[in-house]
Coordinates of N, CA and C in Angstrom, one line a residue:
M1248 N 13.9 -36.9 -4.8 CA 12.1 -37.0 -4.5 C 11.6 -37.3 -3.3
M1249 N 12.3 -38.4 -2.8 CA 12.3 -38.5 -0.9 C 12.7 -37.4 -0.2
Y1250 N 13.8 -36.7 -0.6 CA 14.3 -35.8 -0.1 C 13.9 -34.7 0.6
V1251 N 13.0 -34.0 -1.2 CA 12.0 -33.1 -1.2 C 10.7 -33.1 -0.2
S1252 N 10.1 -34.3 -0.7 CA 9.0 -34.4 0.4 C 9.7 -34.1 1.8
I1253 N 10.0 -35.3 2.3 CA 10.6 -34.9 3.7 C 11.2 -33.4 4.3
W1254 N 11.7 -32.1 3.4 CA 11.9 -30.9 3.8 C 10.8 -30.4 4.0
L1255 N 9.5 -31.2 2.4 CA 8.4 -29.9 2.1 C 8.2 -30.3 3.7
M1256 N 7.5 -31.7 4.3 CA 7.4 -32.0 6.2 C 7.4 -31.6 6.3
M1257 N 8.8 -31.1 6.4 CA 9.6 -30.8 8.2 C 8.8 -28.5 7.9
A1258 N 9.2 -28.0 6.8 CA 8.6 -27.4 6.2 C 7.3 -27.2 7.0
V1259 N 6.6 -27.4 6.5 CA 4.6 -27.6 6.8 C 4.8 -27.9 8.2
M1260 N 5.5 -28.1 8.2 CA 5.4 -28.6 10.5 C 5.9 -27.6 11.2
L1261 N 7.0 -26.8 10.4 CA 7.0 -25.8 11.3 C 6.9 -24.5 11.1
S1262 N 6.0 -24.4 9.7 CA 5.1 -23.2 9.8 C 4.2 -23.2 10.3
I1263 N 3.3 -25.0 10.8 CA 2.4 -25.0 12.1 C 2.6 -24.2 12.8
M1264 N 3.6 -25.0 13.7 CA 4.0 -24.6 14.7 C 4.3 -23.2 15.1
M1265 N 4.9 -22.3 14.5 CA 5.3 -21.2 14.4 C 3.7 -20.7 14.6
M1266 N 2.7 -20.7 13.5 CA 1.7 -20.2 13.5 C 1.1 -20.3 14.8
M1267 N 1.4 -21.6 15.4 CA 0.4 -22.1 16.5 C 1.1 -21.2 17.8
M1268 N 2.1 -21.0 17.8 CA 2.8 -20.7 19.0 C 2.8 -19.1 18.9
C1269 N 2.4 -18.2 17.7 CA 2.1 -16.9 17.4 C 0.5 -17.0 18.1
T1270 N -0.4 -17.1 17.9 CA -1.7 -17.2 18.3 C -1.9 -17.7 20.2
M1271 N -1.1 -18.4 20.4 CA -0.9 -18.9 22.1 C 0.0 -17.6 22.4
I1272 N 0.8 -16.8 22.2 CA 1.5 -16.1 22.6 C 0.8 -14.6 22.4
S1273 N 0.1 -14.1 21.6 CA -0.8 -13.0 21.1 C -2.0 -13.1 21.7
K1274 N -2.2 -14.2 22.2 CA -3.5 -13.8 23.7 C -3.7 -12.7 24.7
T1275 N -4.0 -12.3 24.3 CA -3.8 -10.7 25.3 C -4.7 -11.2 27.1
S1276 N -3.9 -10.7 27.4 CA -5.1 -11.0 28.9 C -6.6 -10.5 29.0
K1277 N -7.0 -11.0 30.2 CA -8.2 -10.0 30.6 C -8.4 -9.1 30.4
K1278 N -9.6 -8.3 29.4 CA -9.8 -6.9 28.1 C -10.3 -6.2 29.6
D1279 N -9.9 -5.4 30.1 CA -11.3 -4.5 30.5 C -11.8 -3.3 30.0
R1280 N -12.5 -2.9 31.0 CA -12.9 -1.4 30.4 C -11.6 -0.3 30.3
E1281 N -10.8 -0.3 31.2 CA -10.1 0.6 31.8 C -8.0 0.5 30.5
N1282 N -8.1 -0.9 29.6 CA -7.4 -1.0 29.0 C -7.9 -0.8 27.7
M1283 N -9.1 -0.9 27.2 CA -9.2 -0.8 26.2 C -9.8 0.4 25.5
S1284 N -10.1 1.4 26.9 CA -10.3 2.8 26.6 C -9.2 3.7 26.3
P1285 N -9.6 4.6 25.1 CA -8.0 5.7 25.0 C -7.5 6.4 26.1
F1286 N -6.1 6.3 26.1 CA -5.8 7.4 27.5 C -5.6 8.6 27.2
E1287 N -6.4 10.1 27.4 CA -6.6 11.7 27.3 C -6.3 11.8 28.9
C1288 N -4.8 11.9 29.6 CA -4.1 13.3 30.4 C -5.1 12.5 31.6
G1289 N -5.6 11.1 31.8 CA -6.4 9.8 32.8 C -8.2 10.7 33.0
F1290 N -7.9 11.8 31.7 CA -9.2 11.7 32.2 C -10.6 11.1 30.9
D1291 N -11.5 11.2 31.4 CA -12.4 10.6 30.0 C -11.8 11.3 29.0
P1292 N -12.1 10.7 27.4 CA -12.4 11.2 26.6 C -13.4 12.5 26.1
K1293 N -13.1 13.1 25.7 CA -14.1 14.0 24.9 C -15.3 14.0 23.9
S1294 N -14.3 13.5 23.1 CA -14.6 12.9 21.8 C -14.6 11.1 21.6
S1295 N -15.1 10.6 20.7 CA -14.9 9.6 20.2 C -13.7 9.2 20.0
A1296 N -12.7 8.2 20.0 CA -11.3 7.8 19.6 C -11.2 7.6 18.4
R1297 N -12.2 7.0 18.4 CA -12.5 6.4 16.8 C -12.8 7.2 16.0
T1298 N -12.1 8.6 15.5 CA -12.9 9.2 14.2 C -13.3 8.2 13.3
P1299 N -14.3 8.9 11.8 CA -14.2 7.9 10.7 C -12.6 9.0 9.8
F1300 N -12.9 8.0 9.4 CA -11.5 8.2 8.4 C -11.7 8.7 7.0
S1301 N -11.2 10.1 6.4 CA -12.0 11.0 5.1 C -11.9 9.8 3.8
I1302 N -12.4 9.6 2.8 CA -12.2 8.2 2.2 C -11.5 9.3 0.8
Q1303 N -12.4 10.5 0.9 CA -11.5 11.5 -0.4 C -10.1 11.5 0.1
F1304 N -9.7 12.1 1.3 CA -7.9 11.9 1.7 C -7.1 10.7 1.0
F1305 N -8.3 9.9 1.2 CA -7.4 8.0 1.6 C -6.8 8.0 -0.4
L1306 N -7.9 8.7 -1.5 CA -8.2 8.6 -2.7 C -7.1 10.0 -3.6
I1307 N -6.2 10.7 -2.9 CA -6.1 12.1 -3.0 C -4.3 11.7 -2.8
A1308 N -4.5 10.3 -1.8 CA -2.6 10.1 -1.3 C -2.4 9.1 -2.0
V1309 N -3.2 8.3 -2.6 CA -3.7 6.9 -3.4 C -2.5 7.4 -4.9
L1310 N -3.6 8.4 -5.0 CA -2.9 9.3 -6.2 C -1.7 10.3 -7.0
F1311 N -1.9 10.6 -5.4 CA -0.5 11.2 -5.2 C 1.0 9.4 -5.6
L1312 N 0.7 9.0 -4.6 CA 1.9 7.7 -4.3 C 1.6 7.1 -6.2
I1313 N 0.7 7.2 -6.6 CA 0.8 6.9 -8.3 C 1.5 7.6 -9.3
F1314 N 1.6 9.1 -9.3 CA 2.3 9.7 -9.7 C 4.0 9.6 -9.1
D1315 N 4.0 9.7 -7.7 CA 5.2 9.3 -7.4 C 6.5 8.3 -7.6
I1316 N 5.8 7.7 -8.0 CA 6.1 5.9 -8.4 C 6.2 6.3 -9.6
E1317 N 6.0 6.8 -10.6 CA 6.0 7.4 -11.8 C 7.1 8.1 -12.2
I1318 N 6.9 9.3 -11.2 CA 8.3 9.6 -11.7 C 10.0 8.4 -10.9
A1319 N 9.7 8.2 -10.5 CA 10.6 6.6 -9.3 C 10.8 5.8 -10.3
I1320 N 10.4 5.6 -11.6 CA 10.6 4.9 -12.8 C 11.1 5.0 -14.1
M1321 N 10.3 6.8 -14.0 CA 10.7 7.3 -15.0 C 12.1 8.1 -15.1
L1322 N 12.9 8.4 -14.0 CA 14.0 8.7 -13.9 C 15.3 7.4 -14.2
P1323 N 15.3 6.7 -14.0 CA 16.2 5.7 -14.5 C 16.0 5.9 -16.0
I1324 N 14.9 5.3 -16.5 CA 14.8 5.2 -17.9 C 15.6 6.6 -18.8
I1325 N 15.3 7.8 -17.8 CA 15.7 8.9 -18.7 C 17.4 8.4 -18.8
L1326 N 17.9 8.6 -17.0 CA 19.4 8.3 -17.2 C 19.5 7.2 -18.0
T1327 N 19.4 6.3 -17.9 CA 20.2 5.3 -19.0 C 19.1 4.7 -20.5
M1328 N 19.4 6.3 -21.2 CA 18.5 6.1 -22.8 C 19.8 6.2 -23.4
K1329 N 20.0 4.9 -23.9 CA 21.0 5.0 -25.2 C 20.6 5.5 -26.7
I1330 N 21.5 6.3 -27.1 CA 21.6 7.0 -27.8 C 20.6 6.2 -29.6
N1331 N 21.0 4.8 -29.4 CA 20.8 4.0 -30.8 C 19.2 4.4 -30.4
L1332 N 19.2 3.5 -29.1 CA 17.8 2.9 -28.9 C 16.7 4.0 -29.0
T1333 N 17.1 5.6 -29.2 CA 16.3 6.8 -28.5 C 14.7 7.0 -29.4
K1334 N 14.5 6.2 -30.0 CA 13.1 5.9 -30.5 C 12.0 5.2 -29.4
M1335 N 12.9 3.8 -29.3 CA 12.5 2.8 -28.5 C 12.1 3.3 -27.0
W1336 N 12.6 4.7 -26.2 CA 12.5 4.9 -25.1 C 11.9 5.7 -25.3
I1337 N 11.4 6.6 -26.3 CA 10.4 7.7 -26.3 C 9.6 7.2 -26.1
M1338 N 8.8 6.0 -27.3 CA 7.6 5.4 -27.5 C 7.2 4.8 -26.0
T1339 N 8.5 4.2 -25.0 CA 7.9 3.5 -23.7 C 7.9 4.9 -22.6
I1340 N 8.4 5.8 -23.2 CA 7.8 7.2 -21.9 C 6.3 7.2 -22.3
L1341 N 6.5 8.2 -23.8 CA 5.3 8.0 -23.6 C 3.8 7.7 -23.9
S1342 N 4.2 6.5 -23.4 CA 3.2 5.7 -23.8 C 2.6 5.4 -21.9
F1343 N 3.9 5.7 -21.5 CA 3.6 5.2 -19.8 C 2.5 6.2 -19.5
I1344 N 3.2 7.7 -19.8 CA 2.6 8.9 -19.6 C 1.3 9.1 -20.0
I1345 N 1.1 8.8 -21.3 CA -0.7 8.4 -21.7 C -1.9 7.6 -21.2
I1346 N -0.9 6.2 -20.9 CA -1.5 5.4 -19.8 C -2.3 6.4 -18.3
L1347 N -1.3 6.9 -18.0 CA -1.1 7.9 -16.2 C -2.4 8.8 -16.3
I1348 N -2.0 9.6 -18.3 CA -3.4 11.0 -17.9 C -4.0 9.7 -18.2
L1349 N -4.9 9.2 -18.7 CA -5.6 8.3 -19.1 C -6.2 8.4 -17.4
G1350 N -5.9 7.0 -16.7 CA -6.2 7.2 -15.4 C -6.4 8.4 -14.5
L1351 N -6.1 9.5 -14.8 CA -5.9 10.9 -13.9 C -7.2 11.1 -14.2
Y1352 N -7.2 11.8 -15.5 CA -8.7 11.8 -16.6 C -10.2 11.1 -16.1
H1353 N -9.6 9.6 -16.3 CA -10.9 9.2 -15.5 C -10.8 8.8 -13.9
E1354 N -10.4 9.3 -13.1 CA -10.6 9.4 -12.0 C -11.7 11.1 -12.2
W1355 N -10.5 12.1 -12.4 CA -10.8 13.5 -12.9 C -13.0 13.0 -12.8
N1356 N -13.3 12.6 -13.6 CA -14.5 12.4 -15.0 C -15.5 12.1 -13.4
N1357 N -14.9 11.1 -12.6 CA -16.0 10.0 -11.4 C -15.7 10.9 -10.2
G1358 N -15.2 12.4 -10.5 CA -15.2 12.9 -9.0 C -14.6 12.8 -8.3
V1359 N -13.5 12.0 -7.6 CA -12.6 11.9 -6.9 C -12.1 12.6 -6.9
L1360 N -11.4 14.2 -7.2 CA -10.3 14.8 -7.4 C -11.2 16.0 -6.7
E1361 N -12.4 16.2 -6.3 CA -13.2 17.1 -6.4 C -13.2 16.8 -4.1
W1362 N -12.6 17.9 -3.8 CA -12.7 17.5 -2.5 C -13.1 17.8 -1.5
A1363 N -13.9 19.7 -2.3 CA -15.3 19.7 -0.7 C -16.2 19.7 -2.1
K1364 N -17.9 18.8 -1.5 CA -18.4 18.5 -2.1 C -19.9 19.1 -1.5

């Protein structure tokens, strides 16, 4: 028990030291206007470099990722399907697809999929 507490204390101390070193190293030098401004071929930028991000695009991208991961999960299930467990595999895949379709239906009803408003 004593060894565990010693190792735990050493791990905590090492973590604290690493966090302190990272904060000291990450301190940037004097921030002036030229260093903080966006670079556009040496000229002042014509428009803001901080353009707003479309939340609609983000939601569509998240939906794409969800359905992409769905395919990545379902392909190994189909490839490893056993003949004697066919009913269980089919029920698993169907329940998975039904949950995703219900989520898509919910997103559709909330108007997330309408691009132009």
